[in-house]
Short mmCIF file of C-alpha atoms in Angstrom, two decimals:
data_model
loop_
_atom_site.label_atom_id
_atom_site.label_comp_id
_atom_site.label_asym_id
_atom_site.label_seq_id
_atom_site.Cartn_x
_atom_site.Cartn_y
_atom_site.Cartn_z
CA UNK A 1 119.73 186.32 130.81
CA UNK A 2 117.62 183.03 130.76
CA UNK A 3 116.80 183.41 127.03
CA UNK A 4 120.38 183.93 126.50
CA UNK A 5 121.54 180.70 128.09
CA UNK A 6 118.92 178.60 126.47
CA UNK A 7 119.98 180.23 122.99
CA UNK A 8 123.62 179.27 123.73
CA UNK A 9 122.55 175.75 124.64
CA UNK A 10 120.40 175.33 121.74
CA UNK A 11 123.42 176.65 119.29
CA UNK A 12 125.70 174.34 121.22
CA UNK A 13 123.25 171.25 120.51
CA UNK A 14 123.22 172.10 116.88
CA UNK A 15 126.97 172.59 116.80
CA UNK A 16 127.59 169.09 118.49
CA UNK A 17 125.15 167.56 116.25
CA UNK A 18 126.83 168.99 113.36
CA UNK A 19 130.09 167.77 114.51
CA UNK A 20 128.85 164.10 114.80
CA UNK A 21 127.48 164.30 111.27
CA UNK A 22 130.62 165.68 110.26
CA UNK A 23 132.31 162.60 111.64
CA UNK A 24 130.17 160.47 109.49
CA UNK A 25 130.90 162.57 106.34
CA UNK A 26 134.78 162.55 107.24
CA UNK A 27 134.68 158.86 107.60
CA UNK A 28 133.03 158.42 104.28
CA UNK A 29 135.35 160.65 102.56
CA UNK A 30 138.34 159.00 104.04
CA UNK A 31 137.00 155.44 103.27
CA UNK A 32 136.65 156.55 99.65
CA UNK A 33 140.10 157.94 99.50
CA UNK A 34 141.28 154.56 100.90
CA UNK A 35 139.47 152.64 98.09
CA UNK A 36 141.00 154.94 95.61
CA UNK A 37 144.70 155.16 96.92
CA UNK A 38 144.97 152.04 99.36
CA UNK A 39 146.60 154.57 101.84
CA UNK A 40 146.04 152.99 105.37
CA UNK A 41 146.36 156.38 107.06
CA UNK A 42 142.91 157.28 105.34
CA UNK A 43 141.33 153.82 106.46
CA UNK A 44 142.59 154.48 109.98
CA UNK A 45 141.25 157.93 109.87
CA UNK A 46 137.91 156.52 108.57
CA UNK A 47 137.86 154.14 111.61
CA UNK A 48 138.55 156.77 114.22
CA UNK A 49 135.69 159.04 112.96
CA UNK A 50 133.23 156.39 112.55
CA UNK A 51 133.79 154.76 115.84
CA UNK A 52 133.30 158.29 117.46
CA UNK A 53 130.14 158.66 115.46
CA UNK A 54 128.74 155.25 116.48
CA UNK A 55 128.97 156.10 120.03
CA UNK A 56 127.33 159.47 119.97
CA UNK A 57 123.52 159.88 120.55
CA UNK A 58 123.01 162.03 117.64
CA UNK A 59 124.35 159.60 115.09
CA UNK A 60 124.61 156.14 116.79
CA UNK A 61 120.72 155.46 115.58
CA UNK A 62 121.45 156.39 112.02
CA UNK A 63 121.70 153.46 109.53
CA UNK A 64 124.21 155.23 107.57
CA UNK A 65 126.66 155.33 110.45
CA UNK A 66 126.49 151.59 110.73
CA UNK A 67 126.44 150.71 106.96
CA UNK A 68 129.62 152.84 106.64
CA UNK A 69 131.26 151.34 109.87
CA UNK A 70 130.62 147.96 108.44
CA UNK A 71 132.28 148.74 105.11
CA UNK A 72 135.28 150.12 106.89
CA UNK A 73 135.70 147.29 109.33
CA UNK A 74 135.40 144.97 106.39
CA UNK A 75 138.26 146.95 104.37
CA UNK A 76 140.52 146.29 107.34
CA UNK A 77 139.76 142.48 107.36
CA UNK A 78 140.01 142.41 103.70
CA UNK A 79 143.51 144.37 103.74
CA UNK A 80 144.92 142.04 106.56
CA UNK A 81 143.99 139.15 103.91
CA UNK A 82 145.45 140.67 100.99
CA UNK A 83 148.66 141.46 103.10
CA UNK A 84 148.91 137.80 104.32
CA UNK A 85 148.67 136.53 100.63
CA UNK A 86 151.00 138.90 99.39
CA UNK A 87 153.78 137.53 101.67
CA UNK A 88 153.16 133.68 101.04
CA UNK A 89 155.22 132.15 98.46
CA UNK A 90 153.04 128.94 97.82
CA UNK A 91 152.02 128.88 94.15
CA UNK A 92 149.14 126.56 94.64
CA UNK A 93 146.14 129.11 95.03
CA UNK A 94 143.92 126.89 97.03
CA UNK A 95 146.81 126.12 99.54
CA UNK A 96 147.77 129.74 99.45
CA UNK A 97 144.31 130.80 100.48
CA UNK A 98 144.17 128.26 103.31
CA UNK A 99 147.53 129.58 104.70
CA UNK A 100 146.47 133.18 104.35
CA UNK A 101 143.19 132.79 106.15
CA UNK A 102 144.88 130.97 108.74
CA UNK A 103 147.02 133.93 109.49
CA UNK A 104 143.98 136.77 109.58
CA UNK A 105 142.01 137.42 112.70
CA UNK A 106 138.30 137.49 112.49
CA UNK A 107 138.01 140.58 114.85
CA UNK A 108 137.47 143.20 112.15
CA UNK A 109 135.19 140.87 110.14
CA UNK A 110 133.02 140.42 113.36
CA UNK A 111 132.99 144.17 113.90
CA UNK A 112 131.73 144.48 110.32
CA UNK A 113 129.23 141.89 110.61
CA UNK A 114 127.66 143.28 113.80
CA UNK A 115 127.51 146.83 112.17
CA UNK A 116 125.75 145.53 109.08
CA UNK A 117 123.20 143.73 111.36
CA UNK A 118 122.66 146.86 113.27
CA UNK A 119 122.17 148.78 110.03
CA UNK A 120 119.40 146.27 108.81
CA UNK A 121 117.57 146.72 112.24
CA UNK A 122 117.61 150.70 111.56
CA UNK A 123 116.99 150.99 108.05
CA UNK A 124 113.35 151.21 107.76
CA UNK A 125 113.39 152.85 104.41
CA UNK A 126 115.58 150.25 102.99
CA UNK A 127 118.21 152.59 101.66
CA UNK A 128 121.24 150.31 102.12
CA UNK A 129 119.65 147.00 103.12
CA UNK A 130 120.01 145.36 99.82
CA UNK A 131 123.69 146.08 99.60
CA UNK A 132 124.15 145.16 103.35
CA UNK A 133 122.43 141.59 102.75
CA UNK A 134 124.98 141.01 99.87
CA UNK A 135 127.88 142.35 102.14
CA UNK A 136 126.70 140.02 105.02
CA UNK A 137 126.82 137.15 102.43
CA UNK A 138 130.29 137.90 101.53
CA UNK A 139 131.16 137.92 105.25
CA UNK A 140 129.69 134.53 105.54
CA UNK A 141 131.91 133.24 102.72
CA UNK A 142 135.00 134.84 104.57
CA UNK A 143 133.74 132.80 107.69
CA UNK A 144 133.70 129.68 105.76
CA UNK A 145 137.14 130.34 104.18
CA UNK A 146 138.47 130.87 107.88
CA UNK A 147 136.80 127.74 109.12
CA UNK A 148 137.92 125.72 106.02
CA UNK A 149 141.61 126.88 106.43
CA UNK A 150 141.49 125.66 110.23
CA UNK A 151 140.01 122.34 109.08
CA UNK A 152 142.29 121.79 106.29
CA UNK A 153 145.24 122.35 108.80
CA UNK A 154 143.81 119.93 111.22
CA UNK A 155 143.08 122.57 113.80
CA UNK A 156 139.84 121.02 114.80
CA UNK A 157 139.35 122.90 118.03
CA UNK A 158 139.44 126.19 115.99
CA UNK A 159 137.26 124.85 113.10
CA UNK A 160 134.45 123.50 115.13
CA UNK A 161 132.87 126.66 116.53
CA UNK A 162 133.72 128.48 113.11
CA UNK A 163 131.85 125.83 111.25
CA UNK A 164 128.91 126.21 113.48
CA UNK A 165 128.97 129.93 113.09
CA UNK A 166 129.33 129.66 109.32
CA UNK A 167 126.35 127.26 109.17
CA UNK A 168 124.28 129.88 111.32
CA UNK A 169 125.36 132.75 108.99
CA UNK A 170 124.68 131.33 105.86
CA UNK A 171 121.18 130.47 107.29
CA UNK A 172 120.44 133.81 108.46
CA UNK A 173 122.21 136.11 105.88
CA UNK A 174 121.64 134.09 102.63
CA UNK A 175 118.74 131.67 103.44
CA UNK A 176 121.18 128.79 102.68
CA UNK A 177 121.19 125.48 104.50
CA UNK A 178 124.96 124.86 104.38
CA UNK A 179 125.20 121.06 105.51
CA UNK A 180 128.86 121.00 104.44
CA UNK A 181 129.65 123.55 107.30
CA UNK A 182 127.56 121.50 109.85
CA UNK A 183 129.04 118.38 108.69
CA UNK A 184 132.62 119.54 109.30
CA UNK A 185 131.52 121.07 112.72
CA UNK A 186 130.08 117.39 113.69
CA UNK A 187 133.35 115.95 112.43
CA UNK A 188 135.72 118.36 114.15
CA UNK A 189 133.69 117.89 117.50
CA UNK A 190 134.18 114.07 117.05
CA UNK A 191 138.00 114.58 116.35
CA UNK A 192 138.23 116.66 119.65
CA UNK A 193 136.24 114.13 121.55
CA UNK A 194 133.38 116.48 122.35
CA UNK A 195 130.97 113.54 122.25
CA UNK A 196 127.85 115.09 123.22
CA UNK A 197 128.28 118.02 120.73
CA UNK A 198 129.16 115.73 118.00
CA UNK A 199 125.90 113.60 118.43
CA UNK A 200 123.94 116.66 118.68
CA UNK A 201 125.45 118.07 115.36
CA UNK A 202 124.97 114.68 113.66
CA UNK A 203 121.30 114.49 114.73
CA UNK A 204 120.82 117.79 113.19
CA UNK A 205 122.27 116.43 109.98
CA UNK A 206 120.05 113.50 110.12
CA UNK A 207 117.10 115.71 110.57
CA UNK A 208 118.20 117.53 107.32
CA UNK A 209 118.48 114.13 105.63
CA UNK A 210 122.23 114.88 104.82
CA UNK A 211 124.05 111.44 104.01
CA UNK A 212 122.05 109.83 106.88
CA UNK A 213 123.95 106.42 106.31
CA UNK A 214 127.29 108.44 107.23
CA UNK A 215 125.95 110.07 110.19
CA UNK A 216 124.53 106.71 111.70
CA UNK A 217 128.22 105.33 111.09
CA UNK A 218 129.61 108.31 112.79
CA UNK A 219 127.15 108.13 115.75
CA UNK A 220 128.01 104.53 116.32
CA UNK A 221 131.60 105.06 116.43
CA UNK A 222 131.13 107.94 119.15
CA UNK A 223 128.79 105.58 121.27
CA UNK A 224 131.60 102.88 121.07
CA UNK A 225 134.24 105.47 122.21
CA UNK A 226 131.79 106.46 125.08
CA UNK A 227 131.28 102.86 126.13
CA UNK A 228 127.47 103.74 125.79
CA UNK A 229 125.99 100.22 124.86
CA UNK A 230 122.51 101.49 125.22
CA UNK A 231 122.99 104.42 123.13
CA UNK A 232 124.66 102.39 120.49
CA UNK A 233 121.97 99.75 120.55
CA UNK A 234 119.31 102.52 120.05
CA UNK A 235 121.31 104.14 117.12
CA UNK A 236 121.66 100.96 115.36
CA UNK A 237 118.05 100.09 115.89
CA UNK A 238 117.22 103.28 114.04
CA UNK A 239 119.92 102.85 111.56
CA UNK A 240 118.56 99.46 110.72
CA UNK A 241 115.01 100.64 110.05
CA UNK A 242 116.38 103.43 107.73
CA UNK A 243 118.70 101.20 105.99
CA UNK A 244 117.51 97.52 106.53
CA UNK A 245 119.95 96.10 103.84
CA UNK A 246 123.05 98.24 104.71
CA UNK A 247 125.89 95.49 105.57
CA UNK A 248 127.81 97.73 108.00
CA UNK A 249 124.76 98.12 110.24
CA UNK A 250 123.64 94.66 110.11
CA UNK A 251 127.32 93.81 111.28
CA UNK A 252 127.26 96.35 113.90
CA UNK A 253 123.99 94.96 115.35
CA UNK A 254 125.36 91.48 115.48
CA UNK A 255 128.94 92.59 116.97
CA UNK A 256 126.85 94.44 119.82
CA UNK A 257 124.70 91.42 120.35
CA UNK A 258 128.07 89.10 120.61
CA UNK A 259 129.59 91.58 122.91
CA UNK A 260 126.41 91.39 125.22
CA UNK A 261 126.64 87.65 125.39
CA UNK A 262 123.61 87.25 122.98
CA UNK A 263 125.32 85.29 120.17
CA UNK A 264 122.45 82.70 119.98
CA UNK A 265 119.86 85.50 119.55
CA UNK A 266 122.01 87.15 116.95
CA UNK A 267 122.33 84.20 114.77
CA UNK A 268 118.65 83.30 115.25
CA UNK A 269 117.69 86.91 114.10
CA UNK A 270 120.11 86.70 111.23
CA UNK A 271 118.84 83.43 109.82
CA UNK A 272 115.35 84.70 110.25
CA UNK A 273 116.19 87.46 108.08
CA UNK A 274 117.78 85.15 105.56
CA UNK A 275 114.73 83.09 105.50
CA UNK A 276 112.78 86.11 104.42
CA UNK A 277 115.29 87.41 101.97
CA UNK A 278 117.52 84.41 101.05
CA UNK A 279 119.12 86.14 97.84
CA UNK A 280 120.51 89.20 100.03
CA UNK A 281 124.24 88.90 99.82
CA UNK A 282 124.93 91.17 102.57
CA UNK A 283 122.97 88.95 105.03
CA UNK A 284 125.09 86.06 103.73
CA UNK A 285 128.36 87.84 104.19
CA UNK A 286 127.53 88.87 107.58
CA UNK A 287 126.66 85.39 108.66
CA UNK A 288 129.78 84.23 107.54
CA UNK A 289 131.71 86.63 109.17
CA UNK A 290 129.94 85.99 112.42
CA UNK A 291 130.42 82.11 112.11
CA UNK A 292 134.15 82.94 111.29
CA UNK A 293 134.36 85.17 114.36
CA UNK A 294 132.84 82.45 116.63
CA UNK A 295 135.45 79.97 115.48
CA UNK A 296 138.40 82.36 115.72
CA UNK A 297 138.35 82.61 119.60
CA UNK A 298 141.07 80.85 121.79
CA UNK A 299 140.87 78.15 122.98
CA UNK A 300 139.29 76.81 119.87
CA UNK A 301 135.86 75.85 120.14
CA UNK A 302 134.83 71.98 120.03
CA UNK A 303 132.86 72.70 116.81
CA UNK A 304 135.48 74.70 115.15
CA UNK A 305 135.69 72.80 111.99
CA UNK A 306 131.64 72.94 111.52
CA UNK A 307 131.77 76.69 112.14
CA UNK A 308 134.60 77.14 109.63
CA UNK A 309 132.65 75.00 106.90
CA UNK A 310 129.32 76.84 107.48
CA UNK A 311 131.16 80.09 107.29
CA UNK A 312 132.65 79.08 104.00
CA UNK A 313 129.20 77.99 102.65
CA UNK A 314 127.95 81.68 103.70
CA UNK A 315 130.77 83.35 102.01
CA UNK A 316 130.56 81.38 98.81
CA UNK A 317 126.71 82.33 98.69
CA UNK A 318 127.49 86.01 99.12
CA UNK A 319 130.00 85.95 96.08
CA UNK A 320 127.59 83.87 94.10
CA UNK A 321 124.80 86.08 94.53
CA UNK A 322 126.73 89.24 93.64
CA UNK A 323 129.59 88.72 91.45
CA UNK A 324 130.84 92.36 91.93
CA UNK A 325 130.62 92.53 95.69
CA UNK A 326 133.87 93.72 96.75
CA UNK A 327 133.53 93.14 100.43
CA UNK A 328 132.45 89.55 100.03
CA UNK A 329 135.42 88.60 97.71
CA UNK A 330 137.88 90.32 100.16
CA UNK A 331 136.60 88.73 103.20
CA UNK A 332 136.23 85.43 101.73
CA UNK A 333 139.99 85.62 100.69
CA UNK A 334 141.01 86.81 104.27
CA UNK A 335 138.85 83.96 105.43
CA UNK A 336 140.88 81.25 103.68
CA UNK A 337 144.26 83.13 104.56
CA UNK A 338 143.40 83.03 108.25
CA UNK A 339 142.03 79.46 108.02
CA UNK A 340 145.50 78.43 106.52
CA UNK A 341 147.29 80.42 109.15
CA UNK A 342 145.59 78.59 111.82
CA UNK A 343 146.32 75.16 110.53
CA UNK A 344 150.17 76.29 110.25
CA UNK A 345 150.13 77.58 113.71
CA UNK A 346 148.66 74.31 115.12
CA UNK A 347 151.30 72.42 113.19
CA UNK A 348 153.91 73.86 115.22
CA UNK A 349 152.90 71.76 118.31
CA UNK A 350 153.43 68.57 116.18
CA UNK A 351 156.70 66.57 116.24
CA UNK A 352 156.04 64.12 113.29
CA UNK A 353 157.49 65.60 110.08
CA UNK A 354 155.01 63.58 107.86
CA UNK A 355 152.02 65.16 109.81
CA UNK A 356 153.51 68.45 109.51
CA UNK A 357 153.83 68.19 105.71
CA UNK A 358 150.41 67.38 105.51
CA UNK A 359 149.12 70.20 107.61
CA UNK A 360 151.48 72.35 105.61
CA UNK A 361 149.76 71.34 102.30
CA UNK A 362 146.47 71.74 103.78
CA UNK A 363 147.44 75.51 104.70
CA UNK A 364 148.87 76.03 101.23
CA UNK A 365 145.90 74.75 99.63
CA UNK A 366 143.72 77.26 101.53
CA UNK A 367 146.19 80.15 100.72
CA UNK A 368 145.94 79.09 96.99
CA UNK A 369 142.15 79.20 97.30
CA UNK A 370 142.30 82.71 98.86
CA UNK A 371 144.45 84.25 96.02
CA UNK A 372 142.03 84.36 93.06
CA UNK A 373 139.44 85.76 95.51
CA UNK A 374 141.51 88.61 96.69
CA UNK A 375 142.77 89.03 92.98
CA UNK A 376 138.82 89.43 92.09
CA UNK A 377 138.58 91.89 95.05
CA UNK A 378 141.38 94.00 93.64
CA UNK A 379 139.94 93.91 90.18
CA UNK A 380 136.76 95.43 91.86
CA UNK A 381 138.72 97.84 93.89
CA UNK A 382 141.94 98.80 92.22
CA UNK A 383 143.21 100.97 94.98
CA UNK A 384 142.44 99.01 98.05
CA UNK A 385 145.77 98.81 100.12
CA UNK A 386 144.60 96.15 102.44
CA UNK A 387 143.79 93.72 99.44
CA UNK A 388 147.02 94.43 97.96
CA UNK A 389 148.96 93.62 101.18
CA UNK A 390 146.91 90.50 101.93
CA UNK A 391 147.72 89.27 98.29
CA UNK A 392 151.65 90.11 98.60
CA UNK A 393 151.66 88.07 101.63
CA UNK A 394 149.95 85.09 99.99
CA UNK A 395 152.30 85.39 97.01
CA UNK A 396 155.19 85.14 99.07
CA UNK A 397 153.89 82.40 101.27
CA UNK A 398 152.96 80.29 98.01
CA UNK A 399 156.27 80.68 96.53
CA UNK A 400 155.33 83.43 94.10
CA UNK A 401 157.67 86.00 95.21
CA UNK A 402 159.57 86.01 91.88
CA UNK A 403 156.77 86.34 89.68
CA UNK A 404 155.68 89.56 87.73
CA UNK A 405 152.36 89.90 89.37
CA UNK A 406 154.25 89.86 92.79
CA UNK A 407 156.66 92.81 91.54
CA UNK A 408 153.74 94.62 90.05
CA UNK A 409 151.81 94.50 93.21
CA UNK A 410 154.75 95.46 95.09
CA UNK A 411 155.25 98.68 93.01
CA UNK A 412 151.51 99.56 93.54
CA UNK A 413 152.23 99.52 97.18
CA UNK A 414 154.93 102.02 97.02
CA UNK A 415 152.93 104.59 95.10
#
């Protein structure tokens, strides 16, 4: 009797094991049928059978089960994507892909990825590992496309975690350091005001030496948004060591010093830097801007005229030292324009007509000085809208609104 029961149990075990292996076989055949005919019923049958096999002890430890499960779930994701593409009427392929990826869920793709990863841990003989690695690379591409879709549509809260995961997947599955995805993750974190996360991501980009000047600039913006002067000061110090002649970072250092009431110290350090490097146009430009900023406060300082003349001298040096320096020509032009505007504003308080006319002529002369500088700036950067707007205003102020150059500039601003 005992032998009979044991035999029945043994036969049952063989039967159930065979049944589970049959689930894998049926799933494989159904998947192949779907690939041939694109009949969703076959793919659904394949998923039902492979999910059963993936849960059973007799087949859950076999690499083939997970290899097949990955391909089946990957097929579900691809089908959803192709269906979405078919419904979109957009003719631009890039825009069409963006819209399609925005519509599809990543649930099936995640199942495919986890299945492929499980296969790799079980496939000690390497029966499917090479193919699976290629498939995981394809999955990483799909993740990138999904992330880029959200990013392009400015769904930054969705794009940020996807970008981080894309970076991790490329690193793990393709041995690729995808700095583009990490950069998008940092930018999205910044846009969604996840300050600490954004700073951490920008630090990672700095460690990877990916566009370091840009990363420092973003980090400075974040510290300013947080109101963290100590963090900003430290960031500027690091940026200045890495980029000692970078105009933007020199200006950031001075602006912070001025904000902290250390204007004299800032000017002293800047003048010392100029003594060491007198032909550096960036340093002269920053000194000119700093002196102008000190003069432009209200009420006007007692040494206003002296500050403006010194500022003019530094702007002139910057443009002389570097005749193709857009920032110097633009800021020099704006300086004269602002100086003229200050004179006109002050003349409003006068009652003597003759004195008013004298002041108006002074202002007009400064506007006329500004025009060729801004024209040169526009020549150096033909698409800069701020330069165009400043020039248009100056043409109007100096009676040149009927000229061809005014009309041409007006047309450029409309485009």
